[in-house]
PDB file of C-alpha atoms in Angstrom:
ATOM      1  CA  MET A 722      -2.972-202.500 -64.182  1.00 90.00           C
ATOM      2  CA  ALA A 723      -5.685-199.969 -63.293  1.00 95.00           C
ATOM      3  CA  ARG A 724      -9.062-198.554 -64.236  1.00 96.00           C
ATOM      4  CA  ILE A 725     -10.208-194.960 -64.385  1.00 96.00           C
ATOM      5  CA  ILE A 726     -13.589-195.027 -62.626  1.00 96.00           C
ATOM      6  CA  SER A 727     -14.753-191.420 -63.006  1.00 95.00           C
ATOM      7  CA  SER A 728     -14.732-188.735 -65.686  1.00 95.00           C
ATOM      8  CA  GLY A 729     -12.350-185.795 -65.807  1.00 94.00           C
ATOM      9  CA  ASP A 730      -9.312-187.074 -67.708  1.00 95.00           C
ATOM     10  CA  GLN A 731      -8.068-185.554 -70.983  1.00 95.00           C
ATOM     11  CA  ARG A 732      -7.253-188.893 -72.645  1.00 93.00           C
ATOM     12  CA  HIS A 733      -9.245-191.674 -71.043  1.00 96.00           C
ATOM     13  CA  ALA A 734     -12.995-192.161 -70.751  1.00 95.00           C
ATOM     14  CA  LYS A 735     -14.629-193.229 -67.512  1.00 95.00           C
ATOM     15  CA  GLY A 736     -14.431-197.001 -67.036  1.00 95.00           C
ATOM     16  CA  ARG A 737     -11.428-197.589 -69.294  1.00 96.00           C
ATOM     17  CA  LEU A 738      -8.728-200.090 -68.328  1.00 96.00           C
ATOM     18  CA  LEU A 739      -5.228-198.627 -68.145  1.00 96.00           C
ATOM     19  CA  CYS A 740      -1.779-200.092 -68.808  1.00 95.00           C
ATOM     20  CA  PRO A 741       1.414-199.180 -66.880  1.00 93.00           C
ATOM     21  CA  GLY A 742       2.614-196.820 -69.619  1.00 94.00           C
ATOM     22  CA  ASP A 743      -0.642-194.876 -69.972  1.00 95.00           C
ATOM     23  CA  GLN A 744      -0.596-191.242 -68.891  1.00 95.00           C
ATOM     24  CA  VAL A 745      -3.259-189.724 -66.649  1.00 95.00           C
ATOM     25  CA  ARG A 746      -3.896-186.047 -67.433  1.00 95.00           C
ATOM     26  CA  PRO A 747      -6.769-184.501 -65.426  1.00 95.00           C
ATOM     27  CA  ILE A 748      -8.838-181.770 -67.078  1.00 96.00           C
ATOM     28  CA  ALA A 749      -8.411-178.430 -65.327  1.00 95.00           C
ATOM     29  CA  GLY A 750     -10.595-178.377 -62.241  1.00 93.00           C
ATOM     30  CA  GLU A 751     -11.383-182.113 -62.424  1.00 95.00           C
ATOM     31  CA  GLN A 752     -10.179-184.939 -60.155  1.00 95.00           C
ATOM     32  CA  PRO A 753     -10.574-188.316 -61.870  1.00 95.00           C
ATOM     33  CA  LEU A 754     -10.385-191.437 -59.737  1.00 96.00           C
ATOM     34  CA  VAL A 755      -7.968-194.217 -60.686  1.00 96.00           C
ATOM     35  CA  VAL A 756      -8.009-197.555 -58.852  1.00 95.00           C
ATOM     36  CA  CYS A 757      -4.896-199.722 -59.159  1.00 94.00           C
ATOM     37  CA  HIS A 758      -5.433-203.457 -59.502  1.00 91.00           C
ATOM     38  CA  ASN A 759      -2.404-204.306 -57.372  1.00 87.00           C
ATOM     39  CA  GLY A 760      -4.340-203.039 -54.339  1.00 80.00           C
ATOM     40  CA  LYS A 761      -1.677-200.468 -53.497  1.00 80.00           C
ATOM     41  CA  SER A 762      -3.237-197.184 -54.503  1.00 88.00           C
ATOM     42  CA  LEU A 763      -6.454-195.278 -55.050  1.00 92.00           C
ATOM     43  CA  SER A 764      -5.598-191.921 -56.577  1.00 91.00           C
ATOM     44  CA  LYS A 765      -7.767-188.853 -57.068  1.00 93.00           C
ATOM     45  CA  GLY A 766      -6.794-185.975 -59.347  1.00 93.00           C
ATOM     46  CA  LYS A 767      -3.191-187.102 -59.712  1.00 93.00           C
ATOM     47  CA  GLU A 768      -1.200-186.698 -62.923  1.00 94.00           C
ATOM     48  CA  GLY A 769       1.420-189.036 -64.291  1.00 93.00           C
ATOM     49  CA  GLU A 770       2.213-192.470 -65.635  1.00 94.00           C
ATOM     50  CA  VAL A 771      -0.054-195.229 -64.353  1.00 94.00           C
ATOM     51  CA  GLY A 772       2.877-197.455 -63.406  1.00 92.00           C
ATOM     52  CA  ARG A 773       4.223-194.740 -61.119  1.00 91.00           C
ATOM     53  CA  LEU A 774       0.824-193.877 -59.634  1.00 90.00           C
ATOM     54  CA  CYS A 775       0.311-197.545 -58.778  1.00 90.00           C
ATOM     55  CA  SER A 776       3.777-198.181 -57.374  1.00 86.00           C
ATOM     56  CA  SER A 777       3.081-197.157 -53.780  1.00 70.00           C
ATOM     57  CA  GLY A 778       0.291-196.816 -51.269  1.00 63.00           C
ATOM     58  CA  PRO A 779      -1.276-193.772 -49.586  1.00 59.00           C
ATOM     59  CA  LYS A 780       1.656-191.616 -48.462  1.00 53.00           C
ATOM     60  CA  ARG A 781       0.073-190.311 -45.254  1.00 48.00           C
ATOM     61  CA  LEU A 782      -0.694-193.807 -44.055  1.00 50.00           C
ATOM     62  CA  GLN A 783       2.830-194.918 -44.899  1.00 44.00           C
ATOM     63  CA  ARG A 784       4.274-192.129 -42.761  1.00 42.00           C
ATOM     64  CA  LYS A 785       2.073-193.252 -39.884  1.00 47.00           C
ATOM     65  CA  GLY A 786       3.253-196.821 -40.398  1.00 43.00           C
ATOM     66  CA  ARG A 787      -0.265-198.166 -40.224  1.00 43.00           C
ATOM     67  CA  LEU A 788      -0.580-200.188 -43.403  1.00 40.00           C
ATOM     68  CA  LYS A 789       1.563-202.967 -41.947  1.00 43.00           C
ATOM     69  CA  TYR A 790      -1.035-203.875 -39.336  1.00 39.00           C
ATOM     70  CA  LEU A 791      -3.012-206.932 -40.381  1.00 44.00           C
ATOM     71  CA  LYS A 792      -4.994-209.119 -38.032  1.00 44.00           C
ATOM     72  CA  SER A 793      -3.227-212.371 -38.758  1.00 40.00           C
ATOM     73  CA  ARG A 794      -2.982-214.564 -35.692  1.00 41.00           C
ATOM     74  CA  GLY A 795      -2.576-217.890 -37.479  1.00 34.00           C
ATOM     75  CA  THR A 796      -5.043-220.738 -37.911  1.00 34.00           C
ATOM     76  CA  THR A 797      -8.034-220.496 -35.604  1.00 37.00           C
ATOM     77  CA  ASP A 798      -9.930-223.696 -36.376  1.00 41.00           C
ATOM     78  CA  LYS A 799      -9.064-225.480 -33.147  1.00 50.00           C
ATOM     79  CA  GLU A 800     -12.270-226.560 -31.465  1.00 54.00           C
ATOM     80  CA  GLY A 801     -13.131-224.503 -28.426  1.00 65.00           C
ATOM     81  CA  LYS A 802     -10.709-221.655 -29.089  1.00 83.00           C
ATOM     82  CA  LEU A 803     -12.187-218.191 -28.834  1.00 90.00           C
ATOM     83  CA  SER A 804     -11.458-216.058 -31.888  1.00 90.00           C
ATOM     84  CA  ILE A 805     -12.767-212.638 -32.904  1.00 93.00           C
ATOM     85  CA  VAL A 806     -14.356-212.878 -36.363  1.00 91.00           C
ATOM     86  CA  GLN A 807     -15.881-209.388 -36.614  1.00 93.00           C
ATOM     87  CA  PRO A 808     -14.425-206.971 -37.500  1.00 94.00           C
ATOM     88  CA  LEU A 809     -12.123-208.890 -39.851  1.00 90.00           C
ATOM     89  CA  GLY A 810      -8.751-207.229 -40.245  1.00 90.00           C
ATOM     90  CA  THR A 811      -7.417-204.281 -38.309  1.00 93.00           C
ATOM     91  CA  MET A 812      -8.296-201.402 -40.654  1.00 96.00           C
ATOM     92  CA  ILE A 813     -11.925-200.290 -40.333  1.00 96.00           C
ATOM     93  CA  MET A 814     -14.265-197.523 -41.512  1.00 96.00           C
ATOM     94  CA  GLN A 815     -17.060-197.854 -38.941  1.00 96.00           C
ATOM     95  CA  LEU A 816     -17.360-195.379 -36.068  1.00 97.00           C
ATOM     96  CA  ARG A 817     -19.446-197.942 -34.177  1.00 97.00           C
ATOM     97  CA  PRO A 818     -18.316-201.398 -35.321  1.00 97.00           C
ATOM     98  CA  ASN A 819     -20.120-204.533 -34.228  1.00 97.00           C
ATOM     99  CA  PHE A 820     -18.241-207.454 -32.697  1.00 97.00           C
ATOM    100  CA  ALA A 821     -18.586-211.216 -33.109  1.00 96.00           C
ATOM    101  CA  TRP A 822     -16.485-214.177 -32.049  1.00 95.00           C
ATOM    102  CA  LYS A 823     -16.364-217.956 -32.170  1.00 92.00           C
ATOM    103  CA  PRO A 824     -18.138-219.402 -29.123  1.00 90.00           C
ATOM    104  CA  VAL A 825     -16.307-221.383 -26.473  1.00 93.00           C
ATOM    105  CA  LYS A 826     -17.873-224.635 -25.303  1.00 92.00           C
ATOM    106  CA  GLY A 827     -18.856-224.525 -21.638  1.00 92.00           C
ATOM    107  CA  SER A 828     -18.848-220.724 -21.363  1.00 94.00           C
ATOM    108  CA  THR A 829     -21.584-219.143 -19.251  1.00 95.00           C
ATOM    109  CA  HIS A 830     -21.091-215.582 -20.514  1.00 96.00           C
ATOM    110  CA  TYR A 831     -18.635-213.280 -22.276  1.00 97.00           C
ATOM    111  CA  GLU A 832     -17.148-209.853 -21.609  1.00 97.00           C
ATOM    112  CA  VAL A 833     -16.100-207.447 -24.360  1.00 98.00           C
ATOM    113  CA  THR A 834     -13.660-204.676 -23.510  1.00 98.00           C
ATOM    114  CA  LEU A 835     -12.558-201.789 -25.696  1.00 98.00           C
ATOM    115  CA  LYS A 836      -9.413-199.814 -24.925  1.00 97.00           C
ATOM    116  CA  GLY A 837      -8.782-196.516 -26.690  1.00 95.00           C
ATOM    117  CA  PRO A 838      -6.669-193.377 -26.357  1.00 93.00           C
ATOM    118  CA  ASN A 839      -9.347-191.697 -24.255  1.00 89.00           C
ATOM    119  CA  GLY A 840     -10.681-194.465 -22.060  1.00 94.00           C
ATOM    120  CA  ASN A 841     -11.726-198.071 -21.533  1.00 96.00           C
ATOM    121  CA  TRP A 842     -15.192-199.629 -21.786  1.00 97.00           C
ATOM    122  CA  LYS A 843     -16.626-203.073 -21.147  1.00 97.00           C
ATOM    123  CA  GLN A 844     -19.892-204.920 -21.740  1.00 97.00           C
ATOM    124  CA  ARG A 845     -21.158-208.271 -20.477  1.00 97.00           C
ATOM    125  CA  VAL A 846     -22.788-210.588 -23.034  1.00 97.00           C
ATOM    126  CA  SER A 847     -25.024-213.131 -21.310  1.00 94.00           C
ATOM    127  CA  SER A 848     -26.269-214.961 -24.420  1.00 90.00           C
ATOM    128  CA  GLY A 849     -24.994-215.432 -27.947  1.00 92.00           C
ATOM    129  CA  HIS A 850     -21.558-214.612 -29.274  1.00 94.00           C
ATOM    130  CA  ARG A 851     -21.912-211.169 -30.817  1.00 96.00           C
ATOM    131  CA  LEU A 852     -22.273-207.607 -29.570  1.00 98.00           C
ATOM    132  CA  ASN A 853     -23.744-204.643 -31.403  1.00 97.00           C
ATOM    133  CA  TYR A 854     -21.735-201.550 -30.538  1.00 98.00           C
ATOM    134  CA  PRO A 855     -23.253-200.336 -27.227  1.00 97.00           C
ATOM    135  CA  LYS A 856     -25.090-197.007 -27.366  1.00 96.00           C
ATOM    136  CA  SER A 857     -23.472-196.058 -24.072  1.00 95.00           C
ATOM    137  CA  TRP A 858     -19.979-196.236 -25.594  1.00 97.00           C
ATOM    138  CA  PRO A 859     -18.629-193.157 -27.413  1.00 96.00           C
ATOM    139  CA  ALA A 860     -18.034-193.433 -31.156  1.00 97.00           C
ATOM    140  CA  LEU A 861     -14.498-194.214 -32.260  1.00 97.00           C
ATOM    141  CA  GLU A 862     -12.331-191.273 -33.304  1.00 97.00           C
ATOM    142  CA  TYR A 863     -10.990-190.919 -36.832  1.00 97.00           C
ATOM    143  CA  GLY A 864      -7.369-191.940 -37.253  1.00 96.00           C
ATOM    144  CA  LYS A 865      -7.094-193.543 -33.797  1.00 96.00           C
ATOM    145  CA  ALA A 866      -6.100-197.070 -32.757  1.00 97.00           C
ATOM    146  CA  TYR A 867      -8.129-199.271 -30.389  1.00 97.00           C
ATOM    147  CA  TYR A 868      -7.876-202.718 -28.836  1.00 97.00           C
ATOM    148  CA  VAL A 869     -10.886-204.995 -28.436  1.00 97.00           C
ATOM    149  CA  THR A 870     -10.666-208.044 -26.166  1.00 97.00           C
ATOM    150  CA  VAL A 871     -13.274-210.749 -25.708  1.00 97.00           C
ATOM    151  CA  TYR A 872     -13.182-212.958 -22.603  1.00 97.00           C
ATOM    152  CA  ALA A 873     -15.084-216.217 -22.223  1.00 96.00           C
ATOM    153  CA  TYR A 874     -16.188-217.042 -18.663  1.00 96.00           C
ATOM    154  CA  GLN A 875     -17.318-220.248 -17.053  1.00 94.00           C
ATOM    155  CA  ASN A 876     -19.105-218.814 -14.055  1.00 89.00           C
ATOM    156  CA  GLY A 877     -16.379-216.578 -12.564  1.00 90.00           C
ATOM    157  CA  LYS A 878     -13.376-218.124 -14.305  1.00 95.00           C
ATOM    158  CA  ILE A 879     -11.864-216.992 -17.621  1.00 95.00           C
ATOM    159  CA  ILE A 880     -11.586-219.986 -19.961  1.00 94.00           C
ATOM    160  CA  GLY A 881     -10.642-218.218 -23.194  1.00 94.00           C
ATOM    161  CA  SER A 882      -9.860-214.842 -24.718  1.00 95.00           C
ATOM    162  CA  ASP A 883      -8.829-213.109 -27.912  1.00 95.00           C
ATOM    163  CA  ARG A 884      -7.545-209.596 -28.623  1.00 95.00           C
ATOM    164  CA  ALA A 885      -7.510-207.563 -31.828  1.00 94.00           C
ATOM    165  CA  LYS A 886      -6.190-204.160 -32.824  1.00 95.00           C
ATOM    166  CA  LEU A 887      -8.497-201.828 -34.737  1.00 96.00           C
ATOM    167  CA  ASN A 888      -7.329-198.771 -36.690  1.00 97.00           C
ATOM    168  CA  LEU A 889     -10.042-196.360 -37.813  1.00 97.00           C
ATOM    169  CA  LEU A 890      -9.214-194.574 -41.061  1.00 97.00           C
ATOM    170  CA  TYR A 891      -9.150-190.795 -41.239  1.00 97.00           C
ATOM    171  CA  GLU A 892     -12.403-189.117 -42.264  1.00 96.00           C
ATOM    172  CA  GLU A 893     -11.078-187.974 -45.651  1.00 96.00           C
ATOM    173  CA  GLU A 894      -9.827-191.488 -46.410  1.00 95.00           C
ATOM    174  CA  ILE A 895     -13.240-192.967 -45.636  1.00 96.00           C
ATOM    175  CA  SER A 896     -14.891-190.365 -47.864  1.00 96.00           C
ATOM    176  CA  LEU A 897     -12.534-191.266 -50.720  1.00 96.00           C
ATOM    177  CA  VAL A 898     -13.315-194.979 -50.364  1.00 96.00           C
ATOM    178  CA  TYR A 899     -17.075-194.327 -50.425  1.00 97.00           C
ATOM    179  CA  GLU A 900     -16.669-192.052 -53.456  1.00 97.00           C
ATOM    180  CA  ALA A 901     -14.785-194.779 -55.323  1.00 97.00           C
ATOM    181  CA  VAL A 902     -17.327-197.457 -54.375  1.00 97.00           C
ATOM    182  CA  THR A 903     -20.170-195.264 -55.655  1.00 97.00           C
ATOM    183  CA  ALA A 904     -18.288-194.603 -58.907  1.00 97.00           C
ATOM    184  CA  ILE A 905     -17.733-198.327 -59.500  1.00 97.00           C
ATOM    185  CA  HIS A 906     -21.411-199.122 -58.978  1.00 96.00           C
ATOM    186  CA  GLN A 907     -22.253-196.522 -61.640  1.00 96.00           C
ATOM    187  CA  LEU A 908     -20.099-198.249 -64.269  1.00 96.00           C
ATOM    188  CA  SER A 909     -21.528-200.827 -66.653  1.00 93.00           C
ATOM    189  CA  LEU A 910     -19.554-203.715 -65.202  1.00 95.00           C
ATOM    190  CA  SER A 911     -20.499-207.335 -64.640  1.00 94.00           C
ATOM    191  CA  PRO A 912     -20.780-208.442 -60.989  1.00 94.00           C
ATOM    192  CA  VAL A 913     -17.402-210.203 -61.294  1.00 94.00           C
ATOM    193  CA  GLU A 914     -15.666-207.155 -62.807  1.00 95.00           C
ATOM    194  CA  ALA A 915     -17.186-204.863 -60.190  1.00 95.00           C
ATOM    195  CA  ALA A 916     -16.055-207.180 -57.389  1.00 95.00           C
ATOM    196  CA  LYS A 917     -12.455-207.047 -58.669  1.00 94.00           C
ATOM    197  CA  GLU A 918     -12.521-203.250 -58.696  1.00 96.00           C
ATOM    198  CA  LEU A 919     -14.107-203.031 -55.245  1.00 96.00           C
ATOM    199  CA  ASP A 920     -11.539-205.450 -53.840  1.00 95.00           C
ATOM    200  CA  ALA A 921      -8.751-203.239 -55.236  1.00 95.00           C
ATOM    201  CA  VAL A 922     -10.324-200.132 -53.673  1.00 96.00           C
ATOM    202  CA  TYR A 923     -10.684-201.739 -50.259  1.00 96.00           C
ATOM    203  CA  MET A 924      -7.223-203.278 -50.325  1.00 94.00           C
ATOM    204  CA  SER A 925      -5.642-199.891 -51.075  1.00 93.00           C
ATOM    205  CA  TYR A 926      -6.461-199.111 -47.427  1.00 94.00           C
ATOM    206  CA  LYS A 927      -6.188-202.731 -46.191  1.00 94.00           C
ATOM    207  CA  LEU A 928      -9.927-202.944 -45.505  1.00 95.00           C
ATOM    208  CA  LEU A 929      -9.928-206.734 -45.477  1.00 94.00           C
ATOM    209  CA  GLY A 930     -13.361-207.051 -43.881  1.00 94.00           C
ATOM    210  CA  GLU A 931     -15.030-205.056 -46.662  1.00 96.00           C
ATOM    211  CA  SER A 932     -13.159-206.994 -49.330  1.00 95.00           C
ATOM    212  CA  ILE A 933     -14.203-210.327 -47.837  1.00 95.00           C
ATOM    213  CA  GLY A 934     -17.798-209.125 -47.587  1.00 94.00           C
ATOM    214  CA  ILE A 935     -17.965-208.319 -51.310  1.00 95.00           C
ATOM    215  CA  LEU A 936     -16.225-211.509 -52.464  1.00 94.00           C
ATOM    216  CA  GLN A 937     -18.170-213.784 -50.103  1.00 93.00           C
ATOM    217  CA  SER A 938     -21.496-212.226 -51.083  1.00 94.00           C
ATOM    218  CA  LEU A 939     -20.810-212.890 -54.749  1.00 92.00           C
ATOM    219  CA  ARG A 940     -19.831-216.475 -53.999  1.00 92.00           C
ATOM    220  CA  ASP A 941     -22.971-217.034 -51.890  1.00 92.00           C
ATOM    221  CA  ARG A 942     -25.087-215.900 -54.856  1.00 92.00           C
ATOM    222  CA  GLY A 943     -23.308-218.314 -57.197  1.00 90.00           C
ATOM    223  CA  GLN A 944     -21.781-215.486 -59.257  1.00 89.00           C
ATOM    224  CA  SER A 945     -18.120-215.970 -58.347  1.00 86.00           C
ATOM    225  CA  ASN A 946     -15.362-217.602 -60.394  1.00 90.00           C
ATOM    226  CA  TYR A 947     -11.947-219.195 -59.885  1.00 90.00           C
ATOM    227  CA  GLN A 948     -10.125-215.880 -59.725  1.00 90.00           C
ATOM    228  CA  LEU A 949     -12.470-214.381 -57.136  1.00 91.00           C
ATOM    229  CA  ASN A 950     -12.368-217.566 -55.068  1.00 92.00           C
ATOM    230  CA  ARG A 951      -8.577-217.344 -55.105  1.00 92.00           C
ATOM    231  CA  LEU A 952      -8.806-213.758 -53.887  1.00 92.00           C
ATOM    232  CA  LEU A 953     -11.189-214.852 -51.148  1.00 93.00           C
ATOM    233  CA  VAL A 954      -8.719-217.513 -49.990  1.00 93.00           C
ATOM    234  CA  ASP A 955      -5.991-214.869 -49.816  1.00 93.00           C
ATOM    235  CA  ARG A 956      -8.154-212.427 -47.867  1.00 93.00           C
ATOM    236  CA  TYR A 957      -9.287-215.009 -45.301  1.00 91.00           C
ATOM    237  CA  THR A 958      -5.686-216.131 -44.886  1.00 91.00           C
ATOM    238  CA  GLN A 959      -4.572-212.539 -44.289  1.00 90.00           C
ATOM    239  CA  VAL A 960      -7.031-212.145 -41.406  1.00 88.00           C
ATOM    240  CA  GLY A 961      -6.037-215.472 -39.851  1.00 84.00           C
ATOM    241  CA  GLN A 962      -9.271-217.298 -40.766  1.00 83.00           C
ATOM    242  CA  PRO A 963      -8.167-219.694 -43.555  1.00 86.00           C
ATOM    243  CA  GLU A 964     -10.733-222.306 -42.493  1.00 83.00           C
ATOM    244  CA  LEU A 965     -13.515-219.989 -43.698  1.00 81.00           C
ATOM    245  CA  ALA A 966     -12.093-219.818 -47.234  1.00 84.00           C
ATOM    246  CA  PRO A 967     -13.361-221.834 -50.242  1.00 80.00           C
ATOM    247  CA  ARG A 968     -11.946-225.318 -50.710  1.00 72.00           C
ATOM    248  CA  ALA A 969      -8.686-225.625 -52.607  1.00 54.00           C
ATOM    249  CA  ASP A 970     -10.358-227.177 -55.663  1.00 56.00           C
ATOM    250  CA  GLU A 971     -12.806-224.254 -55.877  1.00 58.00           C
ATOM    251  CA  ALA A 972     -10.055-221.651 -55.592  1.00 54.00           C
ATOM    252  CA  GLN A 973      -7.624-223.177 -58.080  1.00 51.00           C
ATOM    253  CA  LEU A 974      -7.165-220.939 -61.093  1.00 44.00           C
ATOM    254  CA  PRO A 975      -7.793-222.435 -64.540  1.00 43.00           C
ATOM    255  CA  THR A 976      -4.734-223.291 -66.604  1.00 37.00           C
ATOM    256  CA  SER A 977      -5.558-220.563 -69.116  1.00 39.00           C
ATOM    257  CA  MET A 978      -7.704-217.462 -68.929  1.00 40.00           C
ATOM    258  CA  LYS A 979      -8.316-214.440 -71.101  1.00 44.00           C
ATOM    259  CA  LEU A 980      -7.243-211.073 -69.752  1.00 44.00           C
ATOM    260  CA  PRO A 981      -9.539-208.075 -70.291  1.00 48.00           C
ATOM    261  CA  GLN A 982      -8.657-205.899 -73.256  1.00 48.00           C
ATOM    262  CA  LYS A 983      -8.486-202.134 -73.166  1.00 42.00           C
TER     263      LYS A 983
END
């Protein structure tokens, strides 16, 4: 159900897999990290039964009501329809995210607008279908929500558009995610095992873009498996880009598989 990914627990060594009934007991002054495989929680320094620690998500985000926001606008494989493909998902960690979108046939240029709590900004894109975050725009603010809209123009007429909501995590949440990612890379895990743990870390804060990046990279290197391909299908579906996912026959789980032992 979980894995302890750092030292500092009285009973469990770093890297050990945990069952729902296992107890986490931090050593005095230590804050061990536990990542839950259901993608609901990433805990640091908490004490208690693993099943309880993994039963709910980050409390502060729940109070803000932000974990419900997923960028899922339905299938976007219709030819000629503009669709934002970067960032993927609505939860992000980047202060200056880059933007990319599916091109629209016949467009002469694009316009990217960003609306935030403290202003609005826009940038014309005369060639290509991506925009690196403009240096003239201020960095996003931690914990704030923004809307990015991309317009496709044919001369002076708008022929397509897409809009996405972006929620930047709080600074302490981003720090916790980076700490967990570093801890996982320091474990003696196979690429497949590490990818599962990283996906669970990212999904605890609904960072779908980061999860897709890890899973897709492993697949591109030929190191993925049925289970990871199935996860990749789920993640692409959650961001409304199911056409980018692996084929159904690649993502089908085998009829039997061995579960990791503690």
